[in-house]
């Protein structure tokens, strides 16, 4: 039996004949064992000025007939509060490297264009104060990305001073704009995709920028430690990881980073044209197979980081991940709007499991994106709002925030469609901050139910209860007309002498707490 800490990707490669034949998966959990803490920040969100992600999705303006608090829509805030969102990354994305913060403060905003995303007018009515009000309303921490591509070190330094200082000319300006006290900035991203839309810089060139920005980006708010995150690898490419981590290992006192960013989407080819619905089993299998590749990416970059940082001081921050699909027909392709199906729910669960298994290195992640863009939690249409299958997975996984990983072992079996093969099941276990033992189980196979045989040691439990997210079809979605087609249902089972039998529906995600 394989320790799941070793990783799911191995499971597909090393299938035994008995595992292929077996319909039952035995899951061994020793609750007395403990792994690393699953940092709540792996459940982070990303909100870019892109399409209707901010304007309409979050910001409707104070005068809107849509119920709002200081211009921020109340329904979206309430839905996000239930996810206990740990942090939100803003203002981009590619947008960040063309964002000039002064355009978005004060009574007179300077409109510009959003050249990356449809070339539309950017009114800058949602700026620094509005974003920091928004994260405060949902109870999250701020992760702000500085403009390295078209900005200056001085502009970035002054932005941080404006937000976090007291008794300076810039803090007086902030007070005059309505916020006398300093804001809290928990995470500071130094550029975005500097190897691509952020300036197509070589790793060496970016490194020199990074040293300057890291040195002169000062957080003046003593009540909030600020962690700095450098641009890291583009998917499997290792140049940035090697260059930055090597330099970090030899660095002087004058600069530091706490995280290295990794961006990797599940695409099935570039430009993204995999349909969000109507894809059939082949489209499902190809997509899930690709998303499972996140495990290899995390391992590859983790191994390079281990070489230069064996104490794992620098976190791998997967601050853009998720499904990137063909845009919804009839929408502006520059707005990256896509439907969200049960397949996306499986994508979300598998990636969160991978991050949790690598919790010692992956201590932060941000799904792209929060509302109306890519693999969103929430879709809106004017005053209407719906919760996507991905939202439900994030909600079901809340007990895993800051929980302690518990090792488990199982033979994952195999799911095949034609030549595409992958493990049939995935699972993680963790001891929640509530003291309960939590299990997250995914039946990847869309054709067969999965019989789980749980063998529990190290804990006396008689009952498991929680929720399961299943769907009539692999491409089932929630719509404004039918918002609950995919929604969690209660599920429970009993344990006797540490054993529990449970049947998981095809293509489903289940989260259970084990109780005395
Ligand atoms: O999330 C959409 C875009 O994808 C981001 O702006 C960019 O960083 C990435 O390429």
XYZ file of C-alpha atoms and ligand atoms in Angstrom:
526
model
C 0.000 0.000 0.000
C 1.338 3.410 -0.955
C 1.761 6.341 1.410
C -0.225 9.083 -0.240
C 2.420 11.621 0.826
C 4.478 10.079 -1.956
C 2.035 11.415 -4.475
C -0.852 10.602 -6.710
C 1.038 10.720 -10.024
C 2.872 7.559 -9.063
C -0.431 5.822 -8.636
C -1.258 5.847 -12.316
C 2.202 4.610 -13.269
C 2.445 1.734 -10.842
C -0.928 0.077 -11.068
C -1.003 -3.522 -9.992
C -3.196 -6.135 -11.678
C -5.204 -6.523 -8.485
C -5.821 -2.784 -8.268
C -7.024 -2.732 -11.851
C -9.467 -5.517 -11.109
C -10.648 -4.265 -7.745
C -13.727 -2.128 -7.529
C -13.145 -1.433 -3.863
C -10.495 0.963 -2.591
C -9.142 0.386 0.902
C -8.119 3.593 2.595
C -5.853 3.251 5.631
C -5.746 6.263 7.953
C -3.700 6.413 11.148
C -5.130 9.403 12.960
C -2.286 9.339 15.485
C 0.178 10.451 12.809
C 0.671 14.083 11.796
C 2.194 15.802 8.778
C 2.615 19.524 8.082
C -0.064 22.159 8.528
C -2.133 22.881 5.415
C -1.774 26.660 5.227
C -5.160 28.312 4.858
C -3.607 30.550 2.222
C -3.726 27.720 -0.351
C -7.434 28.590 -0.558
C -6.683 32.114 -1.810
C -8.561 33.940 -4.557
C -7.492 36.150 -7.462
C -9.442 39.192 -8.663
C -8.070 41.016 -11.703
C -9.444 44.026 -13.549
C -10.627 41.779 -16.346
C -14.046 41.488 -17.954
C -16.737 41.616 -15.275
C -14.490 40.208 -12.536
C -14.345 43.514 -10.652
C -16.852 45.835 -12.346
C -20.264 44.154 -11.863
C -18.770 41.075 -10.134
C -17.618 42.949 -7.031
C -18.146 46.671 -7.630
C -21.536 48.059 -8.615
C -21.093 51.579 -7.223
C -22.763 53.296 -4.326
C -25.775 54.413 -6.357
C -26.593 50.971 -7.750
C -29.997 49.393 -7.206
C -28.093 46.159 -6.470
C -27.767 46.029 -2.668
C -24.254 47.144 -1.765
C -22.065 48.450 1.014
C -19.988 51.421 -0.125
C -20.386 50.216 -3.728
C -19.441 46.563 -3.100
C -22.236 44.086 -3.750
C -23.626 42.447 -0.604
C -24.592 39.098 -2.163
C -21.043 38.444 -3.384
C -19.567 39.501 -0.031
C -21.906 37.134 1.859
C -21.064 34.216 -0.447
C -17.320 34.825 -0.122
C -17.501 35.192 3.662
C -18.840 31.640 3.813
C -15.643 30.467 2.048
C -13.468 32.103 4.725
C -11.301 33.449 1.888
C -7.810 33.830 3.394
C -6.383 36.285 0.842
C -7.245 37.986 -2.433
C -4.649 38.791 -5.097
C -5.227 42.127 -6.876
C -5.133 44.089 -9.266
C -3.721 41.435 -11.658
C -2.423 39.495 -13.511
C -1.203 41.184 -16.650
C -3.244 44.219 -15.591
C -0.923 44.771 -12.607
C 2.102 45.553 -14.763
C 0.224 48.430 -16.392
C -1.541 49.657 -13.261
C -0.671 53.057 -11.853
C -2.155 53.313 -8.397
C -2.516 57.090 -8.371
C -5.199 56.807 -11.073
C -7.371 54.914 -8.565
C -7.361 57.149 -5.479
C -9.086 60.362 -4.474
C -12.280 62.070 -5.583
C -11.265 62.415 -9.233
C -10.340 59.122 -10.855
C -8.357 59.034 -14.100
C -9.909 56.711 -16.637
C -7.593 54.690 -18.854
C -7.753 51.618 -21.038
C -7.311 47.942 -20.216
C -5.155 46.874 -23.164
C -4.725 43.256 -22.083
C -8.384 42.478 -21.680
C -10.498 43.757 -24.542
C -9.078 47.294 -24.624
C -12.112 48.518 -22.681
C -12.249 51.712 -20.630
C -10.869 51.259 -17.116
C -12.667 53.863 -15.018
C -10.437 53.311 -11.966
C -13.469 53.763 -9.709
C -12.353 50.571 -7.964
C -8.906 51.419 -6.617
C -6.785 50.942 -3.517
C -9.382 52.087 -0.951
C -12.180 50.077 -2.570
C -10.071 46.909 -2.751
C -8.951 47.188 0.853
C -12.547 47.851 1.913
C -13.614 44.756 -0.042
C -11.065 42.415 1.599
C -12.047 43.847 4.963
C -15.730 43.151 4.244
C -15.043 39.495 3.378
C -12.495 39.011 6.185
C -9.532 38.278 3.884
C -5.954 39.523 3.748
C -4.654 41.695 0.922
C -2.211 40.327 -1.635
C -1.216 43.276 -3.824
C 0.849 42.943 -6.996
C 3.266 45.781 -7.749
C 3.870 47.112 -11.240
C 7.371 46.032 -12.252
C 6.781 45.954 -16.017
C 5.858 49.605 -16.694
C 6.187 51.182 -13.249
C 9.159 52.254 -11.168
C 10.645 51.214 -7.867
C 9.684 54.646 -6.536
C 6.047 54.287 -7.631
C 5.782 50.914 -5.893
C 7.522 52.140 -2.739
C 5.216 55.153 -2.547
C 2.136 52.957 -2.991
C 3.163 50.882 0.022
C 3.943 54.003 2.009
C 0.529 55.450 1.071
C -1.172 52.285 2.313
C 0.808 51.463 5.436
C 2.563 54.538 6.869
C 1.651 57.091 9.538
C 2.751 60.724 9.897
C 4.064 61.111 6.353
C 2.844 63.282 3.505
C 1.479 60.176 1.783
C -0.359 58.965 4.886
C -1.880 62.448 5.200
C -3.098 62.084 1.616
C -4.609 58.692 2.475
C -6.349 60.241 5.473
C -7.706 63.035 3.288
C -9.075 60.333 0.996
C -11.024 58.820 3.879
C -8.759 56.333 5.683
C -6.793 57.900 8.538
C -5.364 54.647 9.926
C -2.811 52.545 8.067
C -4.028 49.641 5.996
C -2.685 46.103 6.332
C -0.915 44.548 3.370
C -0.096 40.918 4.124
C 1.438 39.941 0.762
C 3.310 41.992 -1.808
C 3.836 40.488 -5.254
C 6.866 41.840 -7.108
C 5.587 41.783 -10.684
C 3.477 39.277 -12.567
C 4.642 36.825 -15.215
C 7.738 38.919 -15.882
C 8.754 36.161 -18.326
C 5.629 36.970 -20.400
C 3.035 39.778 -20.258
C 5.017 41.417 -17.442
C 7.861 42.368 -19.762
C 9.281 39.190 -21.351
C 12.353 39.503 -19.125
C 15.108 36.951 -18.895
C 15.405 35.459 -15.424
C 18.658 37.376 -14.879
C 17.069 40.698 -15.839
C 14.068 40.081 -13.590
C 16.393 39.131 -10.738
C 18.026 42.568 -10.837
C 14.580 44.235 -10.738
C 13.502 41.937 -7.923
C 16.447 42.953 -5.738
C 15.550 46.642 -6.087
C 11.824 46.199 -5.501
C 12.392 43.824 -2.574
C 14.863 46.248 -0.994
C 12.778 49.397 -1.330
C 9.240 48.010 -0.832
C 8.736 48.962 2.769
C 5.788 48.044 4.911
C 5.380 50.638 7.644
C 2.507 48.937 9.465
C 4.047 47.136 12.424
C 0.743 45.389 13.133
C 0.916 43.379 9.904
C 3.965 41.417 8.777
C 4.248 41.610 4.995
C 5.567 38.741 2.911
C 7.144 39.407 -0.479
C 6.514 37.090 -3.406
C 8.794 36.963 -6.441
C 7.761 35.984 -9.946
C 8.687 32.342 -10.469
C 8.212 29.687 -13.099
C 5.929 29.541 -16.083
C 4.557 25.999 -15.770
C 7.297 23.409 -16.223
C 10.026 25.880 -17.241
C 12.738 25.947 -14.603
C 14.887 28.978 -15.571
C 13.227 31.399 -13.135
C 13.178 28.825 -10.314
C 16.901 28.072 -10.681
C 18.026 31.671 -11.122
C 16.011 33.215 -8.324
C 16.483 30.462 -5.781
C 20.226 30.298 -6.453
C 20.515 34.069 -5.996
C 18.367 33.872 -2.861
C 20.650 31.225 -1.354
C 23.633 33.573 -1.866
C 21.874 36.813 -1.034
C 23.114 39.562 1.238
C 21.076 41.221 4.001
C 19.694 43.817 1.617
C 16.877 41.810 0.072
C 14.691 38.823 0.772
C 11.655 36.978 -0.495
C 9.163 34.763 1.293
C 7.542 33.153 -1.725
C 8.158 32.187 -5.333
C 5.167 32.229 -7.638
C 4.195 29.400 -10.021
C 1.535 29.857 -12.707
C -0.035 26.817 -14.335
C -3.492 26.493 -15.865
C -5.313 23.370 -17.064
C -5.861 24.174 -20.734
C -5.720 21.186 -23.079
C -3.824 23.348 -25.588
C -3.109 27.019 -26.318
C -5.070 29.093 -27.217
C -7.671 27.665 -24.869
C -10.502 26.157 -26.880
C -11.687 23.210 -24.776
C -15.440 23.734 -24.416
C -16.801 24.411 -20.927
C -19.844 22.198 -21.555
C -20.811 19.495 -24.060
C -17.327 17.928 -23.943
C -18.182 14.230 -23.445
C -16.050 11.642 -21.649
C -12.953 12.140 -23.808
C -12.911 15.862 -23.028
C -13.330 15.016 -19.348
C -10.547 12.417 -19.259
C -8.021 14.552 -21.184
C -8.665 17.533 -18.963
C -8.422 15.672 -15.658
C -5.269 13.900 -16.794
C -3.672 17.294 -17.494
C -4.736 18.800 -14.181
C -3.123 15.892 -12.309
C 0.178 17.097 -13.824
C 0.206 19.812 -11.125
C 1.700 17.181 -8.809
C 4.765 16.804 -11.060
C 5.150 20.575 -11.400
C 5.115 21.075 -7.657
C 7.623 18.239 -7.250
C 9.944 19.549 -9.978
C 10.069 23.119 -8.693
C 10.048 21.881 -5.090
C 13.172 19.798 -5.770
C 15.034 22.827 -7.185
C 13.934 24.907 -4.210
C 15.079 22.151 -1.817
C 18.540 22.357 -3.382
C 18.893 26.040 -2.452
C 16.500 26.203 0.493
C 16.475 22.886 2.361
C 14.774 24.527 5.340
C 11.852 25.473 3.087
C 11.862 29.125 4.135
C 10.599 30.266 0.725
C 7.080 29.069 -0.086
C 6.023 27.900 -3.518
C 3.015 30.134 -4.211
C 0.755 28.786 -6.961
C -0.932 32.137 -7.427
C -2.622 31.380 -10.746
C -4.167 27.958 -11.328
C -7.427 26.497 -12.596
C -9.345 25.649 -15.777
C -8.903 27.974 -18.749
C -11.574 27.074 -21.290
C -13.113 28.429 -24.473
C -15.031 31.635 -23.705
C -18.802 31.425 -23.308
C -20.275 31.835 -26.832
C -21.526 35.363 -27.418
C -19.236 36.943 -24.814
C -16.190 39.142 -25.501
C -13.266 36.679 -25.783
C -11.099 39.234 -23.966
C -13.301 38.856 -20.873
C -12.374 35.179 -20.250
C -15.892 34.273 -19.192
C -16.592 30.535 -19.000
C -19.195 28.214 -17.504
C -18.184 26.020 -14.596
C -19.170 22.353 -14.521
C -18.795 19.306 -12.321
C -15.528 18.706 -14.198
C -14.261 21.989 -12.714
C -15.285 20.802 -9.258
C -13.090 17.720 -9.758
C -10.253 19.959 -11.052
C -10.531 22.097 -7.909
C -10.551 19.150 -5.498
C -7.584 17.417 -7.156
C -5.453 20.576 -7.165
C -6.298 21.387 -3.549
C -5.350 17.807 -2.616
C -2.013 18.202 -4.420
C -1.290 21.485 -2.614
C -2.232 19.870 0.718
C 0.051 16.878 0.095
C 2.918 19.310 -0.517
C 1.933 21.562 2.391
C 5.520 21.816 3.590
C 6.430 23.825 0.454
C 3.137 24.972 -1.106
C 1.905 27.439 1.469
C -0.185 29.688 -0.725
C -2.256 29.392 -3.921
C -4.792 31.551 -5.729
C -7.369 30.092 -8.067
C -8.018 32.143 -11.207
C -10.334 33.905 -10.770
C -12.884 34.762 -8.103
C -15.953 36.134 -9.920
C -17.039 35.881 -13.594
C -13.534 35.124 -14.943
C -12.032 31.680 -15.777
C -12.708 29.056 -13.068
C -14.863 31.340 -10.969
C -16.537 30.747 -7.611
C -19.397 33.037 -8.521
C -21.147 34.116 -11.717
C -23.264 37.247 -11.861
C -25.696 38.688 -14.340
C -26.661 42.194 -13.248
C -28.568 41.670 -9.973
C -28.473 37.867 -10.211
C -25.742 35.686 -8.728
C -25.050 31.955 -8.731
C -22.566 29.700 -6.977
C -20.545 27.386 -9.205
C -19.573 23.755 -8.542
C -16.040 25.071 -7.799
C -17.501 27.342 -5.107
C -19.056 24.315 -3.439
C -15.727 22.469 -3.349
C -14.035 25.479 -1.710
C -16.869 25.653 0.822
C -16.692 21.937 1.604
C -12.897 22.207 2.088
C -13.086 25.037 4.677
C -12.262 22.608 7.546
C -8.909 21.922 5.854
C -7.795 25.516 6.375
C -4.829 25.391 8.796
C -5.617 21.711 9.506
C -2.780 19.250 10.127
C -2.287 16.762 7.341
C -2.715 13.117 8.400
C -0.957 10.560 6.216
C -3.129 8.000 4.501
C -2.451 5.145 2.127
C -4.466 3.471 -0.603
C -4.259 1.763 -3.973
C -5.954 4.306 -6.206
C -6.959 1.813 -8.910
C -7.325 3.054 -12.459
C -9.775 4.962 -14.586
C -9.258 4.634 -18.329
C -10.862 6.179 -21.360
C -9.276 4.801 -24.501
C -5.549 5.416 -24.191
C -5.970 7.959 -21.390
C -5.293 6.390 -17.984
C -5.142 7.895 -14.525
C -5.847 6.986 -10.907
C -9.462 6.345 -10.131
C -9.545 7.908 -6.699
C -7.875 10.608 -4.686
C -8.037 11.432 -0.982
C -6.528 13.537 1.788
C -7.047 13.458 5.537
C -6.362 16.144 8.105
C -6.947 16.995 11.758
C -8.974 20.184 11.691
C -8.577 23.115 14.047
C -11.922 21.938 15.449
C -10.161 18.731 16.614
C -12.089 16.540 14.162
C -10.523 14.189 11.652
C -11.589 15.281 8.151
C -11.497 13.230 4.960
C -11.796 14.558 1.391
C -12.506 11.865 -1.185
C -12.736 12.218 -4.948
C -14.108 9.578 -7.287
C -12.475 10.635 -10.550
C -14.172 7.896 -12.599
C -17.279 9.296 -14.340
C -18.596 5.821 -15.208
C -18.444 3.789 -11.983
C -19.355 4.349 -8.350
C -16.430 3.878 -5.970
C -16.637 1.559 -2.973
C -14.440 2.877 -0.166
C -13.381 0.623 2.687
C -11.950 2.846 5.412
C -9.555 1.278 7.924
C -9.068 3.785 10.741
C -6.558 3.515 13.564
C -5.504 5.984 16.234
C -9.017 7.359 16.772
C -12.295 6.017 18.101
C -15.052 7.068 15.745
C -18.535 5.710 15.215
C -19.902 8.033 12.595
C -18.832 9.969 9.528
C -20.917 12.834 8.276
C -20.549 15.576 5.768
C -21.440 16.443 2.202
C -21.016 15.062 -1.274
C -20.996 16.999 -4.536
C -22.227 14.882 -7.421
C -23.918 15.761 -10.684
C -26.207 14.156 -13.226
C -23.567 14.575 -15.971
C -19.867 15.387 -16.154
C -20.711 18.699 -17.787
C -23.603 19.627 -15.461
C -23.535 23.328 -14.584
C -25.519 25.769 -12.484
C -27.442 28.411 -14.398
C -29.462 31.435 -13.319
C -32.595 29.435 -14.223
C -31.393 26.300 -12.375
C -28.811 27.451 -9.806
C -28.792 24.252 -7.713
C -28.251 21.556 -10.343
C -24.840 20.926 -8.783
C -24.986 21.484 -5.040
C -23.732 19.532 -2.029
C -25.969 16.899 -0.447
C -25.628 15.434 3.040
C -23.898 12.069 3.359
C -23.228 9.934 6.421
C -22.008 6.467 7.315
C -21.301 4.451 10.436
C -18.029 2.960 11.616
C -17.677 -0.338 13.433
C -14.356 -1.411 14.942
C -12.566 1.225 12.907
C -14.030 0.127 9.544
C -16.457 2.013 7.355
C -17.957 1.163 3.967
C -19.011 4.030 1.748
C -20.107 4.330 -1.878
C -19.085 7.469 -3.768
C -21.039 8.487 -6.858
C -19.177 8.710 -10.197
C -17.292 12.041 -10.724
C -17.961 13.220 -7.184
C -16.223 15.079 -4.350
C -17.016 14.183 -0.736
C -15.888 15.749 2.547
C -16.620 13.969 5.837
C -15.825 14.495 9.526
C -15.245 11.434 11.694
C -16.945 11.728 15.056
C -17.055 9.645 18.258
O -5.704 35.045 -15.301
C -5.614 35.573 -16.577
C -4.186 35.911 -16.967
O -3.432 34.746 -17.037
C -3.412 36.781 -16.011
O -3.665 38.130 -16.180
C -1.992 36.460 -16.346
O -1.121 36.630 -15.248
C -2.064 35.029 -16.836
O -1.380 34.862 -18.014
